[in-house]
XYZ file of C-alpha atoms in Angstrom:
716
model
C -8.951 21.553 29.862
C -7.726 24.958 28.701
C -5.970 25.234 25.367
C -2.175 25.370 25.670
C 0.005 27.696 23.642
C 3.386 26.211 22.870
C 6.341 28.250 21.788
C 9.644 26.908 20.618
C 10.906 27.236 24.170
C 8.189 24.969 25.517
C 8.694 22.469 22.725
C 12.449 22.261 23.175
C 12.023 22.212 26.922
C 9.651 19.278 26.683
C 12.085 17.466 24.388
C 14.940 18.110 26.782
C 13.022 16.856 29.805
C 11.597 13.817 28.032
C 14.703 13.026 25.989
C 15.140 9.680 27.715
C 11.585 8.615 26.874
C 11.941 9.785 23.270
C 15.223 7.916 22.804
C 13.817 4.781 24.433
C 10.812 4.723 22.097
C 13.012 5.499 19.097
C 15.413 2.661 19.947
C 12.503 0.298 20.598
C 10.835 1.086 17.263
C 14.128 0.795 15.391
C 14.883 -2.524 17.112
C 11.472 -4.005 16.348
C 11.646 -2.714 12.780
C 15.095 -4.208 12.306
C 13.877 -7.607 13.515
C 10.882 -7.422 11.173
C 13.073 -6.412 8.230
C 15.450 -9.294 8.937
C 12.532 -11.743 9.103
C 11.074 -10.607 5.763
C 11.776 -12.691 2.662
C 13.665 -10.617 0.057
C 11.699 -10.106 -3.156
C 13.389 -9.294 -6.459
C 11.738 -7.399 -9.292
C 12.564 -7.850 -12.982
C 10.963 -5.949 -15.866
C 10.499 -6.756 -19.554
C 9.841 -3.908 -21.980
C 7.328 -4.585 -24.760
C 6.476 -2.346 -27.727
C 2.913 -2.391 -29.072
C 2.534 -1.541 -32.774
C -1.187 -0.975 -33.491
C -0.719 -0.594 -37.268
C -2.223 -3.175 -39.650
C 0.193 -5.883 -40.819
C -0.462 -7.892 -43.992
C 2.473 -9.477 -45.760
C 0.296 -10.121 -48.825
C -0.536 -6.424 -49.019
C 2.346 -4.512 -47.405
C 0.849 -1.037 -47.622
C 1.032 1.443 -44.791
C -2.187 1.795 -42.872
C -3.180 4.823 -40.860
C -5.013 4.925 -37.553
C -6.160 7.644 -35.185
C -4.423 8.529 -31.948
C -7.575 7.820 -29.927
C -7.916 4.327 -31.346
C -4.198 3.672 -30.780
C -4.507 4.689 -27.121
C -7.503 2.442 -26.670
C -5.637 -0.390 -28.374
C -2.573 -0.044 -26.133
C -4.725 0.112 -23.000
C -6.557 -2.998 -24.178
C -3.255 -4.812 -24.688
C -2.312 -4.016 -21.077
C -5.471 -5.745 -19.867
C -4.922 -8.698 -22.200
C -1.302 -9.094 -21.116
C -2.293 -9.507 -17.460
C -5.332 -11.675 -18.150
C -5.826 -14.921 -16.276
C -5.356 -16.930 -19.473
C -1.868 -15.521 -19.994
C -1.035 -16.106 -16.347
C -2.123 -19.739 -16.630
C 0.097 -20.218 -19.673
C 3.077 -18.911 -17.698
C 2.124 -21.102 -14.751
C 2.090 -24.209 -16.944
C 5.232 -23.274 -18.859
C 7.336 -22.751 -15.708
C 5.476 -25.370 -13.606
C 5.016 -22.823 -10.857
C 2.204 -24.831 -9.275
C 4.958 -27.117 -7.949
C 7.035 -24.206 -6.633
C 6.749 -23.982 -2.796
C 6.705 -20.179 -2.979
C 3.466 -20.382 -4.989
C 1.792 -22.859 -2.651
C -0.290 -22.115 0.467
C 1.872 -21.638 3.536
C 0.388 -22.400 6.984
C 0.147 -19.453 9.325
C 1.462 -19.292 12.873
C -1.819 -20.535 14.324
C -1.971 -23.479 11.916
C 1.664 -24.402 12.613
C 1.089 -24.319 16.366
C -2.098 -26.372 16.036
C -0.256 -28.956 13.925
C 2.751 -29.028 16.224
C 0.535 -29.502 19.284
C -1.577 -32.015 17.361
C -4.707 -30.006 18.022
C -5.718 -30.118 14.386
C -4.377 -31.997 11.339
C -2.536 -30.015 8.670
C -4.862 -28.479 6.114
C -4.997 -30.270 2.761
C -5.859 -28.891 -0.667
C -7.106 -30.404 -3.899
C -5.114 -30.083 -7.104
C -7.583 -27.508 -8.429
C -7.363 -25.461 -5.216
C -3.563 -25.504 -5.394
C -3.692 -24.389 -9.015
C -6.120 -21.554 -8.275
C -3.947 -20.419 -5.368
C -0.854 -20.457 -7.595
C -2.708 -18.463 -10.270
C -3.731 -15.859 -7.709
C -0.223 -15.693 -6.253
C 1.262 -15.254 -9.727
C -1.255 -12.547 -10.597
C -0.251 -10.667 -7.448
C 3.432 -11.026 -8.384
C 2.991 -9.602 -11.907
C 2.391 -5.974 -12.802
C 1.643 -4.736 -16.330
C 1.683 -0.981 -16.895
C 1.743 1.410 -19.793
C 4.573 3.922 -19.884
C 2.716 7.211 -19.982
C 1.116 7.783 -23.394
C 3.765 5.827 -25.291
C 3.369 2.508 -27.053
C 5.571 0.819 -24.449
C 4.281 -1.448 -21.722
C 6.315 -2.934 -18.898
C 5.770 -6.441 -17.573
C 7.276 -6.727 -14.097
C 7.485 -9.824 -11.920
C 8.364 -10.252 -8.257
C 10.002 -13.451 -7.024
C 12.197 -14.651 -4.183
C 15.216 -15.033 -6.474
C 16.620 -12.728 -9.186
C 16.719 -15.452 -11.832
C 13.142 -16.504 -11.125
C 11.897 -12.926 -11.381
C 13.566 -12.429 -14.775
C 12.309 -15.824 -15.988
C 8.709 -15.049 -15.028
C 8.796 -11.576 -16.611
C 10.259 -12.838 -19.906
C 7.942 -15.859 -20.050
C 4.960 -13.621 -19.355
C 5.938 -11.366 -22.271
C 6.521 -14.339 -24.577
C 3.207 -15.994 -23.722
C 1.384 -12.721 -24.144
C 2.872 -12.230 -27.627
C 2.216 -15.869 -28.559
C -1.382 -15.559 -27.397
C -1.735 -12.367 -29.391
C -0.371 -14.035 -32.539
C -2.504 -17.142 -32.053
C -5.561 -14.955 -31.581
C -4.892 -13.251 -34.898
C -4.391 -16.624 -36.621
C -7.598 -17.967 -35.109
C -9.449 -14.891 -36.295
C -8.234 -15.386 -39.854
C -9.015 -19.120 -39.717
C -12.535 -18.323 -38.545
C -12.929 -16.133 -41.605
C -11.531 -18.939 -43.737
C -14.168 -21.318 -42.404
C -16.895 -18.888 -43.375
C -15.308 -18.426 -46.790
C -15.080 -22.199 -47.310
C -18.810 -22.477 -46.721
C -19.469 -19.732 -49.250
C -17.136 -21.403 -51.784
C -19.011 -24.657 -51.370
C -22.323 -22.910 -51.918
C -20.983 -21.067 -54.979
C -19.560 -24.258 -56.433
C -22.911 -25.976 -56.015
C -24.568 -23.107 -57.822
C -22.008 -23.297 -60.610
C -22.550 -27.023 -61.022
C -26.311 -26.519 -61.136
C -26.002 -23.707 -63.695
C -23.669 -25.711 -65.923
C -25.857 -28.777 -65.649
C -28.986 -26.790 -66.511
C -27.323 -25.226 -69.524
C -25.917 -28.520 -70.758
C -29.197 -30.295 -70.184
C -31.011 -27.665 -72.171
C -28.482 -27.793 -75.032
C -28.588 -31.578 -75.144
C -32.364 -31.718 -74.927
C -32.686 -29.039 -77.584
C -30.138 -30.783 -79.809
C -32.000 -34.102 -79.639
C -35.301 -32.413 -80.544
C -33.787 -30.424 -83.432
C -31.964 -33.473 -84.766
C -35.150 -35.529 -84.769
C -37.179 -32.774 -86.418
C -34.638 -31.709 -89.001
C -32.900 -35.062 -89.547
C -29.434 -33.420 -89.026
C -27.105 -36.185 -87.953
C -24.192 -33.746 -87.211
C -26.107 -32.105 -84.395
C -26.987 -35.480 -82.910
C -23.358 -36.606 -83.212
C -22.192 -33.414 -81.396
C -24.771 -33.999 -78.701
C -23.545 -37.535 -78.074
C -19.924 -36.358 -77.959
C -20.824 -33.452 -75.628
C -22.630 -35.761 -73.214
C -19.550 -37.946 -73.034
C -17.223 -34.965 -72.377
C -19.550 -33.563 -69.701
C -19.765 -36.937 -68.008
C -15.970 -37.284 -67.963
C -15.527 -33.767 -66.584
C -18.089 -34.242 -63.828
C -16.562 -37.556 -62.856
C -13.086 -35.978 -62.686
C -14.455 -32.982 -60.748
C -16.148 -35.283 -58.237
C -12.941 -37.253 -57.807
C -10.913 -34.063 -57.358
C -13.354 -32.706 -54.769
C -13.219 -35.860 -52.683
C -9.420 -35.942 -52.884
C -9.089 -32.278 -51.864
C -11.456 -32.753 -48.926
C -9.633 -35.849 -47.739
C -6.233 -34.167 -48.031
C -7.424 -31.073 -46.139
C -8.753 -33.294 -43.345
C -5.661 -35.546 -43.332
C -7.942 -38.441 -44.279
C -5.316 -40.469 -46.079
C -7.595 -43.450 -46.682
C -10.170 -41.288 -48.477
C -7.498 -39.737 -50.674
C -6.005 -43.126 -51.567
C -9.408 -44.658 -52.331
C -10.502 -41.657 -54.379
C -7.383 -41.294 -56.515
C -7.027 -45.095 -56.644
C -3.307 -45.415 -57.438
C -0.993 -48.150 -56.230
C 1.583 -45.623 -55.008
C -0.882 -43.881 -52.710
C -2.285 -47.152 -51.462
C 1.204 -48.351 -50.569
C 2.035 -45.100 -48.785
C -1.254 -45.133 -46.895
C -0.641 -48.737 -45.881
C 2.825 -47.826 -44.577
C 1.317 -44.912 -42.641
C -1.079 -47.285 -40.843
C 1.749 -49.674 -40.077
C 3.861 -46.889 -38.527
C 0.920 -45.687 -36.435
C 0.418 -49.229 -35.181
C 4.125 -49.591 -34.350
C 4.117 -46.300 -32.435
C 1.489 -47.596 -30.036
C 3.841 -50.350 -28.972
C 7.002 -48.335 -28.277
C 7.981 -46.093 -25.370
C 7.357 -42.449 -26.023
C 10.641 -40.541 -26.245
C 12.755 -43.539 -27.139
C 15.057 -43.653 -30.157
C 12.755 -46.130 -31.924
C 9.783 -43.821 -31.390
C 11.726 -40.850 -32.726
C 12.807 -42.858 -35.781
C 9.230 -43.988 -36.485
C 7.949 -40.439 -36.204
C 10.611 -39.207 -38.579
C 9.681 -41.929 -41.050
C 5.992 -41.062 -40.636
C 6.689 -37.446 -41.487
C 8.524 -38.528 -44.618
C 5.747 -40.911 -45.648
C 3.086 -38.245 -45.199
C 5.132 -35.655 -47.089
C 5.579 -38.134 -49.937
C 1.865 -38.957 -49.814
C 0.944 -35.281 -50.099
C 3.377 -34.827 -52.971
C 1.996 -37.815 -54.923
C -1.604 -36.829 -54.169
C -1.038 -33.235 -55.260
C 0.598 -34.453 -58.465
C -2.352 -36.686 -59.291
C -4.852 -33.982 -58.372
C -2.979 -31.623 -60.659
C -3.406 -34.165 -63.475
C -7.134 -34.273 -62.712
C -7.285 -30.507 -62.865
C -5.579 -30.564 -66.229
C -8.002 -33.245 -67.476
C -10.933 -31.187 -66.179
C -9.550 -28.112 -67.891
C -9.057 -30.007 -71.131
C -12.551 -31.493 -70.936
C -13.933 -28.062 -70.165
C -12.183 -26.646 -73.212
C -13.532 -29.458 -75.415
C -16.920 -29.035 -73.774
C -16.856 -25.325 -74.493
C -15.886 -25.891 -78.129
C -18.584 -28.502 -78.568
C -21.117 -26.254 -76.882
C -20.164 -23.385 -79.189
C -20.322 -25.604 -82.258
C -23.577 -27.186 -81.124
C -24.962 -23.764 -80.322
C -23.852 -22.437 -83.688
C -25.432 -25.345 -85.462
C -28.564 -25.077 -83.395
C -28.724 -21.336 -83.971
C -28.512 -21.893 -87.730
C -31.465 -24.156 -87.389
C -34.956 -22.876 -87.500
C -35.574 -22.348 -83.726
C -38.362 -20.536 -82.017
C -37.389 -17.255 -80.263
C -38.419 -18.626 -76.875
C -35.832 -21.423 -77.203
C -33.089 -18.964 -78.176
C -33.868 -16.675 -75.216
C -33.862 -19.553 -72.743
C -30.548 -20.829 -74.113
C -28.915 -17.415 -73.782
C -30.196 -16.965 -70.204
C -28.863 -20.335 -69.109
C -25.501 -19.650 -70.704
C -25.173 -16.311 -68.912
C -26.112 -17.862 -65.577
C -23.395 -20.442 -66.013
C -20.796 -17.770 -66.864
C -21.774 -15.657 -63.840
C -21.623 -18.679 -61.501
C -18.210 -19.597 -62.910
C -16.865 -16.065 -62.335
C -18.170 -15.950 -58.757
C -16.687 -19.318 -57.981
C -13.282 -18.285 -59.314
C -13.332 -15.084 -57.226
C -14.373 -16.935 -54.080
C -11.703 -19.562 -54.620
C -8.976 -16.954 -55.085
C -10.060 -15.159 -51.902
C -10.112 -18.427 -49.983
C -6.541 -19.196 -51.033
C -5.478 -15.682 -50.011
C -7.037 -16.117 -46.546
C -5.375 -19.513 -46.116
C -2.025 -18.014 -46.999
C -2.630 -14.997 -44.764
C -3.530 -17.159 -41.746
C 0.041 -18.405 -41.399
C 1.682 -15.156 -42.408
C 0.406 -13.203 -39.393
C 2.744 -11.024 -37.357
C 2.260 -10.151 -33.682
C 1.374 -6.548 -32.911
C 3.765 -6.559 -29.961
C 7.410 -7.410 -29.628
C 9.957 -7.509 -26.856
C 12.393 -4.615 -27.077
C 14.220 -5.293 -23.800
C 14.269 -8.622 -22.023
C 14.333 -8.780 -18.254
C 17.669 -9.512 -16.627
C 18.213 -10.813 -13.078
C 18.206 -7.780 -10.748
C 21.294 -7.134 -8.652
C 19.398 -6.057 -5.532
C 16.156 -6.854 -3.769
C 13.196 -4.594 -4.471
C 11.629 -5.516 -1.134
C 12.311 -4.859 1.606
C 13.963 -1.507 0.925
C 16.051 -1.613 4.075
C 17.283 1.957 3.970
C 13.826 3.359 3.306
C 12.134 1.188 5.936
C 14.736 2.056 8.557
C 14.302 5.731 7.720
C 10.511 5.420 7.994
C 10.880 3.479 11.245
C 13.195 6.168 12.571
C 10.745 8.926 11.656
C 7.852 6.929 13.084
C 9.785 6.185 16.272
C 10.713 9.845 16.615
C 7.106 10.931 16.086
C 5.853 8.334 18.565
C 8.509 9.434 21.035
C 7.540 13.095 20.646
C 3.858 12.217 20.937
C 4.516 10.196 24.081
C 6.639 13.026 25.475
C 3.962 15.664 24.924
C 1.279 13.247 26.136
C 3.267 12.649 29.275
C 3.800 16.357 29.822
C 0.225 17.376 29.045
C -1.825 14.538 30.477
C 0.407 12.111 32.316
C 3.655 13.929 33.141
C 4.498 17.197 34.787
C 2.837 20.623 34.627
C 4.444 23.040 32.173
C 2.307 26.204 32.306
C 0.059 28.172 34.599
C -2.836 27.661 32.196
C -2.381 23.935 32.507
C -2.159 24.241 36.269
C -5.386 26.268 36.338
C -7.074 23.539 34.377
C -5.992 21.006 36.998
C -6.740 22.906 40.216
C -9.865 24.712 38.997
C -10.867 28.006 40.666
C -7.797 28.059 42.940
C -5.490 31.060 42.650
C -2.507 30.227 40.416
C 0.781 32.051 40.012
C 4.361 31.151 39.119
C 8.010 31.719 39.889
C 10.554 31.917 37.063
C 13.546 29.669 36.739
C 16.673 31.526 37.832
C 19.995 29.864 37.008
C 22.383 32.812 37.194
C 22.273 34.531 40.603
C 24.735 37.303 39.816
C 25.897 39.776 42.460
C 24.151 41.841 45.064
C 23.975 45.623 45.415
C 27.309 45.686 47.224
C 28.982 43.583 44.537
C 29.089 40.414 46.613
C 28.135 37.108 44.904
C 24.624 35.941 45.648
C 24.778 32.495 47.242
C 21.107 31.600 47.403
C 18.091 32.256 45.223
C 16.232 33.599 48.254
C 18.826 36.374 48.676
C 17.577 37.989 45.444
C 14.564 39.282 47.372
C 16.847 41.674 49.264
C 19.939 41.981 47.075
C 18.159 42.300 43.695
C 14.654 43.573 44.480
C 13.998 44.412 40.802
C 14.904 41.014 39.445
C 12.334 38.741 37.773
C 12.434 36.364 40.711
C 11.849 39.068 43.328
C 8.961 40.494 41.326
C 7.427 37.009 40.971
C 7.672 36.466 44.752
C 5.891 39.782 45.323
C 3.219 38.608 42.882
C 2.914 35.436 45.003
C 2.589 37.640 48.071
C -0.261 39.509 46.393
C -1.953 36.202 45.587
C -1.726 35.107 49.221
C -3.131 38.489 50.334
C -6.029 38.009 47.921
C -6.607 34.595 49.409
C -6.492 36.082 52.919
C -9.115 38.658 51.964
C -11.363 35.832 50.844
C -10.863 34.258 54.273
C -11.140 37.361 56.504
C -12.420 40.146 54.321
C -10.635 43.445 53.830
C -9.544 43.799 57.515
C -6.327 41.821 58.009
C -5.265 43.504 61.278
C -7.210 41.402 63.753
C -4.849 38.455 63.866
C -1.745 37.153 62.162
C -2.035 35.531 58.771
C -0.838 31.932 58.902
C 0.488 30.696 55.563
C 1.575 27.108 54.999
C 3.971 26.233 52.174
C 3.985 22.622 51.057
C 4.348 20.449 47.950
C 3.500 17.012 46.675
C 7.065 15.692 46.647
C 10.475 16.592 47.954
C 12.792 18.691 45.814
C 10.082 20.911 44.340
C 11.406 24.112 45.947
C 8.896 24.645 48.768
C 11.577 25.716 51.266
C 13.011 28.235 48.791
C 9.517 29.591 48.227
C 8.809 29.782 51.984
C 12.049 31.692 52.750
C 11.565 34.010 49.754
C 7.967 34.735 50.761
C 9.015 35.428 54.368
C 11.700 37.886 53.289
C 9.317 39.586 50.851
C 6.693 40.087 53.594
C 9.345 41.358 55.989
C 10.759 43.832 53.459
C 7.216 45.086 52.784
C 7.029 46.164 56.460
C 5.061 43.341 58.001
C 6.488 41.476 60.946
C 7.080 37.988 59.668
C 8.235 34.695 61.120
C 9.019 31.452 59.303
C 8.765 28.167 61.198
C 10.564 25.154 59.748
C 7.950 22.453 60.429
C 9.729 19.832 58.317
C 10.977 18.110 61.453
C 12.379 15.085 59.651
C 14.402 16.904 56.984
C 14.678 20.581 57.938
C 16.146 22.744 55.181
C 15.469 26.389 56.107
C 18.881 26.716 57.781
C 20.533 25.736 54.497
C 18.773 28.578 52.667
C 19.961 30.988 55.384
C 23.490 29.640 55.422
C 23.213 28.628 59.109
C 23.808 25.523 61.144
C 20.777 23.522 62.300
C 19.490 24.289 65.817
C 18.126 21.860 68.412
C 16.083 24.591 70.080
C 12.838 23.749 68.300
C 13.316 20.037 68.861
C 13.950 20.627 72.596
C 10.956 22.941 72.838
C 8.603 20.447 71.241
C 10.096 17.410 72.892
C 10.351 18.679 76.487
C 7.904 17.621 79.155
C 5.659 19.984 81.005
C 3.646 22.944 79.877
C 5.352 24.955 77.124
C 6.006 28.591 77.831
C 4.786 31.557 75.819
C 8.240 32.945 75.268
C 9.511 31.737 71.894
C 12.200 34.373 71.652
C 15.058 31.945 72.324
C 13.929 29.884 69.356
C 13.996 32.741 66.868
C 16.834 33.927 64.641
C 16.863 37.271 62.835
C 17.549 37.468 59.096
C 20.151 40.131 58.406
C 18.820 40.754 54.896
C 15.148 41.305 55.669
C 14.759 41.426 59.481
C 12.393 38.468 59.221
C 12.407 35.962 62.093
C 13.142 32.280 61.561
C 12.701 29.246 63.758
C 14.968 26.589 62.380
C 15.311 23.078 63.621
C 17.018 19.752 63.300
C 15.919 16.166 62.946
C 13.750 15.022 65.815
C 15.028 11.771 67.272
C 13.298 9.415 69.608
C 9.794 10.747 69.000
C 7.367 10.594 66.153
C 7.512 13.820 64.207
C 3.909 13.359 63.163
C 2.800 13.178 66.787
C 4.806 16.270 67.656
C 3.291 18.335 64.850
C -0.224 17.255 65.765
C 0.385 17.805 69.470
C -0.449 20.641 71.839
C 3.063 22.084 71.915
C 3.174 22.821 68.191
C -0.316 24.361 68.330
C 0.853 26.540 71.239
C 3.883 27.535 69.150
C 1.648 28.658 66.308
C -0.611 30.615 68.669
C 2.333 32.435 70.252
C 3.794 33.225 66.811
C 0.468 34.549 65.499
C 0.162 36.738 68.610
C 3.583 38.302 68.055
C 3.748 38.612 64.236
C 1.624 39.842 61.351
C 2.514 36.950 59.080
C 3.385 33.415 60.147
C 4.775 31.130 57.427
C 5.106 27.407 58.037
C 7.379 25.232 55.901
C 5.947 21.702 56.039
C 7.029 18.290 54.713
C 5.685 17.140 51.301
C 2.071 15.948 51.375
C 2.831 12.923 49.246
C 5.522 11.655 51.655
C 4.194 12.518 55.152
C 0.965 13.461 56.899
C 2.487 16.364 58.851
C 1.194 18.965 56.404
C -2.338 17.588 56.707
C -2.231 18.080 60.504
C -0.989 21.655 60.109
C -3.537 22.484 57.393
C -6.193 22.699 60.118
C -4.447 25.726 61.685
C -3.616 27.900 58.658
C -5.427 30.487 56.599
C -3.705 30.013 53.253
C -1.956 26.976 51.812
C 0.659 27.558 49.111
C 1.121 24.350 47.087
C 4.392 24.345 45.161
C 4.366 22.498 41.825
C 7.714 21.981 40.126
C 7.674 22.854 36.423
C 7.737 19.705 34.270
C 8.413 17.450 37.269
C 5.314 17.184 39.423
C 2.818 14.931 37.677
C -0.742 16.040 37.153
C -2.027 13.120 39.171
C 0.195 14.113 42.085
C -1.111 17.693 41.898
C -4.720 16.510 41.941
C -4.090 14.058 44.770
C -2.259 16.653 46.899
C -4.930 19.282 46.332
C -7.702 16.824 47.203
C -6.032 15.819 50.472
C -5.355 19.431 51.464
C -8.925 20.507 50.708
C -10.239 17.702 52.875
C -7.813 18.537 55.733
C -7.964 22.370 55.779
C -10.456 24.654 57.465
C -13.597 25.294 55.469
C -12.744 28.919 54.819
C -9.038 28.404 54.205
C -7.757 29.131 50.694
C -5.251 27.331 48.486
C -2.781 29.048 46.160
C -1.083 26.930 43.487
C 2.429 28.008 42.559
C 4.228 26.772 39.432
C 7.884 26.908 40.446
C 10.957 27.213 38.191
C 9.001 28.076 35.059
C 11.589 28.720 32.318
C 11.422 32.002 30.435
C 13.711 33.105 27.647
C 15.335 36.504 27.693
C 13.584 37.395 24.456
C 10.200 36.647 25.996
C 11.073 38.612 29.137
C 12.105 41.646 27.071
C 8.942 41.377 25.008
C 6.697 41.288 28.078
C 8.519 43.581 30.525
C 10.966 45.676 28.513
C 13.702 47.050 30.813
C 11.668 47.147 34.031
C 13.704 44.333 35.570
C 17.344 44.406 36.475
C 18.438 40.944 35.419
C 20.607 38.906 37.733
């Protein structure tokens, strides 16, 4: 198919001709879209605004910390991923019990509903875990977490089928995200505390070993020196020091067990270790309350009262235990002070004794090891207490700066936008269907397109002429065919002469250059009625006559003759009587002919044939004799036939003509009709007969006419 060049005229012409199709498609698309929009469940969108502060926060050391922009960006992007993690989504799901919400449960599709309704298949069932996983996935799809540009703000948006639900999900998502963030920081600090506790235990063991080694060496050295020198004061100090060390170690062991039990909430261990009646009574009451709680209904007033009493008992237990442990610490400190004094005195006395240098060096080394172990233990213990305090003084790095509120309107569907899109889509589909119909399915709209359909056949066109104007004598022109004589320089007259040239070219293909041997018989037909074939036939006859060739036009459309209308005459029964009479027809056809006053062309007009088959008349001997007599008397014989698509008359006459002019109405005759008509005519015509395709009523703007022809034409 040849490429088509469309101007604005062709485009607007196509739209005008196919306006009904375009509007029908537009209305159909809008109607379907409206039904779909109505059937959609409205979804509301609520958004919570969260600020991420990546700076370090330590209430025990409130100094400003600095960080790089790159690390801050990475931190904020990481928080976006954490906020929309599956763990956070599951926390929201559990908090709001969305797994029980029908909108977060699997909904059967149309096929499943039909199968269940018709009892073809049972309804599909799901396990609790499958329902939970589906709800998690549905909630993840309903939540969107985004960073606002390069700021420290992130938005948490939630979609739900109600405004309140959307705001609730968005706010709960933000809260659970911040809680998870805070708990993660606390867990991180507690993990460090656990490591520090292990190190403290190891350091304390080292301290105990160092102190024990030093004391053992002092005591062993004191016993030896006392025995060798007979100094009873050194031996007395040794005995007293051993007693103080034993008391301190016993108190330290008791304190350690009590601290461990209290940290682990092991009330029995604390009571047994500290061994006081008050703690034993409190621990006994704690067991009694626990036993009573197992026998009451959870949530009842009695249960609440027992729990309140249990809290008070445990608080009192901790207070009493801490008081007694503080006394132990004071005793240990006092024993340590006495121990230190005794060690110094014993050391001083021992040093004043006559000791070997090796003993003095060993004593000094052990003493220094004990001091170093004590210092390390104190530092570790202080750091451990700091970490424990810091664990519960953590602050979240994110905070809500704007809570979500129930939206006033649905975010989906956006009715105005969807209707606008549907309108544009319907318009585009309508235009596409219109141009598809014109180019491939509908009518022919250009000579190039017509050439592509008919192939090597000669193709020409006649312009559309709406304003007829006045003739050379100033009289109004009544018929388009009158322009041939009254306005010979008009576009229409020039186009008819171009058609005449095309038919002459076709005749040369049939007969060669010599056209004087016999009359040229030209048949004018079309695929359908109303395509302008009669107007073309009359115009062509007048054009041939004005050019100096004797011309006759025979109206062979015996069922609906129309030539007389173009000539402004009444129908005549002469042709019907001639064809319908019995006997041998005569050669004199003069009584049948009428003379055109405008062009001197001859016309044989007729009227409806009644009582006989028009098809039989056209295919009979009388009509063939009529054609022979006309071709003997005239140079050009033009036959106006019925449409090929309606009747077979034209196919009978095609066997007797030299050139067939097929009229195709611009934008009206479908391409299939053109192909079908051409195929039937080619099969019916003589082998050497030619076909000329004429595109009738082709619109041309005045601007295009001026561009192509300047002022050569006198416009009607």
